[in-house]
PDB file of C-alpha atoms in Angstrom:
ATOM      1  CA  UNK A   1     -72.363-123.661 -27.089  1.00  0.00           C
ATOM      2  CA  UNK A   2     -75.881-122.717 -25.067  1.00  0.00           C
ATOM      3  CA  UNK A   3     -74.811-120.274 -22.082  1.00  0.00           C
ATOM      4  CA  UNK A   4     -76.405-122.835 -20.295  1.00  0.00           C
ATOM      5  CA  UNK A   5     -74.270-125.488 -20.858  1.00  0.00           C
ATOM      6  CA  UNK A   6     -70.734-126.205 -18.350  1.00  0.00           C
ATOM      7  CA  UNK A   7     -67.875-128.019 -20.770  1.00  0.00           C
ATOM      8  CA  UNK A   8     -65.551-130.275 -18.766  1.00  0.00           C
ATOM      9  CA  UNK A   9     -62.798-132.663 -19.545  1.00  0.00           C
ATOM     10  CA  UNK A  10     -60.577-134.888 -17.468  1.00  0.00           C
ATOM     11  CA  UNK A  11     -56.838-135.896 -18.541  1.00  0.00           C
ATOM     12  CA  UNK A  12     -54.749-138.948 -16.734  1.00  0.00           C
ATOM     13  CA  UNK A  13     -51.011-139.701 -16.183  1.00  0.00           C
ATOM     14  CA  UNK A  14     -49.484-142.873 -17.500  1.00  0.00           C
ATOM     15  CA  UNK A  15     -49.763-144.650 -14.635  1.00  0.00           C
ATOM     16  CA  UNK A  16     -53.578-144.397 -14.919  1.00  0.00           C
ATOM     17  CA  UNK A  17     -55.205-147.322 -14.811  1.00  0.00           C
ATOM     18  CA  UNK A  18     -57.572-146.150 -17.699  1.00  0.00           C
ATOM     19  CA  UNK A  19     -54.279-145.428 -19.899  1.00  0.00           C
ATOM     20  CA  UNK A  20     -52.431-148.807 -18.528  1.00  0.00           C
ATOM     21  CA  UNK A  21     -55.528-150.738 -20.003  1.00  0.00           C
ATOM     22  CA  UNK A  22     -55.377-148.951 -23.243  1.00  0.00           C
ATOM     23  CA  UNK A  23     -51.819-149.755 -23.699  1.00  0.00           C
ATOM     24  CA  UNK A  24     -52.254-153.003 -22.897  1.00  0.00           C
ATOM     25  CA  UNK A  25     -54.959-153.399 -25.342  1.00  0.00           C
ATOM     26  CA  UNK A  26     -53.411-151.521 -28.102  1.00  0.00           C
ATOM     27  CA  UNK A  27     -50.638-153.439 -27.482  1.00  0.00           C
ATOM     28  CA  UNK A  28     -52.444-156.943 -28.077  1.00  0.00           C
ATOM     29  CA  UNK A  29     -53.690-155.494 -31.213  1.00  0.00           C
ATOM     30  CA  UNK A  30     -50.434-154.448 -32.035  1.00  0.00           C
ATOM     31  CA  UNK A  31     -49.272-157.714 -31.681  1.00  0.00           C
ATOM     32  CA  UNK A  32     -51.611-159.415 -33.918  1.00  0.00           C
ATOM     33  CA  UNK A  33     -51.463-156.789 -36.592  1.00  0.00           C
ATOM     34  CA  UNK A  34     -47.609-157.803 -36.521  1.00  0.00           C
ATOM     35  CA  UNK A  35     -48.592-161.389 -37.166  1.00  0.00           C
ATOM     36  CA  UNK A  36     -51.309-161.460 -39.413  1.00  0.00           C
ATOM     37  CA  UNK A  37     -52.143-158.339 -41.352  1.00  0.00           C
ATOM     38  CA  UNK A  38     -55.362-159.179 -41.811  1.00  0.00           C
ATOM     39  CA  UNK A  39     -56.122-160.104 -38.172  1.00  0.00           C
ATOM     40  CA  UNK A  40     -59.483-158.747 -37.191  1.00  0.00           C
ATOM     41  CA  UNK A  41     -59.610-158.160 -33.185  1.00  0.00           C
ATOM     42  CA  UNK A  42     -60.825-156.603 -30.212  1.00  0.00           C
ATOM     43  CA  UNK A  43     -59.353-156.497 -26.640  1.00  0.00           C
ATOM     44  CA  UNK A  44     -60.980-154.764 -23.933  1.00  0.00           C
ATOM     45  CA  UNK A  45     -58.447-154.539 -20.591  1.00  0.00           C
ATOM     46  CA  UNK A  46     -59.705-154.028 -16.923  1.00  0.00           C
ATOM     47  CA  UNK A  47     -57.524-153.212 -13.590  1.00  0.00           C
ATOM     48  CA  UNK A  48     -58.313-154.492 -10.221  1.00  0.00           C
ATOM     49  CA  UNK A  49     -55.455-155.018  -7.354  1.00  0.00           C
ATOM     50  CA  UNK A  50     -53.242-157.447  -8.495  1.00  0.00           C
ATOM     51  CA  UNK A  51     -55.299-158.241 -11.101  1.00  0.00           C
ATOM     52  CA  UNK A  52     -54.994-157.774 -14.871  1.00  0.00           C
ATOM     53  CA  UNK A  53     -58.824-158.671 -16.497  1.00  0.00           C
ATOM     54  CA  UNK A  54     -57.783-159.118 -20.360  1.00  0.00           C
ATOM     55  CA  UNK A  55     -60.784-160.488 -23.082  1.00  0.00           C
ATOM     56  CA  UNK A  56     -60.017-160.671 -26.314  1.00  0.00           C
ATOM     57  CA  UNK A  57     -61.403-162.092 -28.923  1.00  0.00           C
ATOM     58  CA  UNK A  58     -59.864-162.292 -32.442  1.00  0.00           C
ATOM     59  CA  UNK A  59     -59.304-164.239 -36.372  1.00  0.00           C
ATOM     60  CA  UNK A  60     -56.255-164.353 -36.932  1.00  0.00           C
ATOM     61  CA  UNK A  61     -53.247-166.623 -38.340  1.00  0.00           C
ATOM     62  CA  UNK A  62     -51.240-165.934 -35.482  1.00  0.00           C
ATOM     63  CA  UNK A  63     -50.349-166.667 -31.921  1.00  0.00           C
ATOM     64  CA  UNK A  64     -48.846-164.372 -29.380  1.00  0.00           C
ATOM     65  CA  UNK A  65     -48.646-164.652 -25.383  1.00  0.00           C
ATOM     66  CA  UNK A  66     -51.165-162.022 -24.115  1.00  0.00           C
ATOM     67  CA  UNK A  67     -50.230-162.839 -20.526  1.00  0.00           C
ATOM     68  CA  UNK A  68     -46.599-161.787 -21.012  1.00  0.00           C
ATOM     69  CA  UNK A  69     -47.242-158.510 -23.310  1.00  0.00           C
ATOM     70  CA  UNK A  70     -49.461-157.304 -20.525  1.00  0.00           C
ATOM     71  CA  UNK A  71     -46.706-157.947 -17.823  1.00  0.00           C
ATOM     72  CA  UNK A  72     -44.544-156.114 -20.306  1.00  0.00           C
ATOM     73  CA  UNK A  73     -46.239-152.834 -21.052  1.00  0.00           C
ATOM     74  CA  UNK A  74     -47.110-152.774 -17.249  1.00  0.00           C
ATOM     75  CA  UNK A  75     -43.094-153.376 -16.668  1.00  0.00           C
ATOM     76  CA  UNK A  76     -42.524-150.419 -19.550  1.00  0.00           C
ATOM     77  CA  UNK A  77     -45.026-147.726 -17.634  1.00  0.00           C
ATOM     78  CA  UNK A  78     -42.877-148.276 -14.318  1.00  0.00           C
ATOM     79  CA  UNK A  79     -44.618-150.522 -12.269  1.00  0.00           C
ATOM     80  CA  UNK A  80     -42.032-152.779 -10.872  1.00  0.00           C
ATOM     81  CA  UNK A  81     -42.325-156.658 -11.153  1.00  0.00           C
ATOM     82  CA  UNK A  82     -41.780-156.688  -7.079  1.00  0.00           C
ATOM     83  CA  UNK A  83     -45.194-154.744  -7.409  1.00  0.00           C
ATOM     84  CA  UNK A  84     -46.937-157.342  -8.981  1.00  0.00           C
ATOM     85  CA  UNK A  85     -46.839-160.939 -10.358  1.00  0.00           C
ATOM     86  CA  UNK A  86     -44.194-160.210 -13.011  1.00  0.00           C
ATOM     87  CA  UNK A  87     -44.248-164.810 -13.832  1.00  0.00           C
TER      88      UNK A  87
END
């Protein structure tokens, strides 16, 4: 590394929204993989207050409720439903 150069990282909690939205997403794909080995997806996940952006777009033999797994893994990191719209 040039002496000129400053390394830096950063690191988030679980809570994170960064981390939330990749569990969400890995969960999705997670999901499909379960139904459809041979699913081919992608699922990108964005936060906003109250508000859970999800886009996914897969092909796949399978069907699963991408509403409710991202109320789930949101319930699983701790955020209570009373904190959001658990429906």
């Amino acid at each position: 590394m040039s002496p000129d150069m400053i390394f830096t990282s950063e690191s988030v909690t679980p809570g994170h929204p960064d981390k939330l939205c990749d569990q969400i997403s890995d969960a999705a794909i997670d999901a499909l993989l379960r139904e459809d080995d041979r699913a081919r997806a992608t699922v990108e996940c964005a936060l906003a207050t109250g508000v859970v952006f999800l886009a996914a777009r897969y092909a796949a033999d399978a069907l699963v409720d991408l509403p409710a797994l991202a109320r789930a893994v949101m319930q699983e990191a701790g955020y209570a439903a009373g904190s959001f719209d658990a429906r």
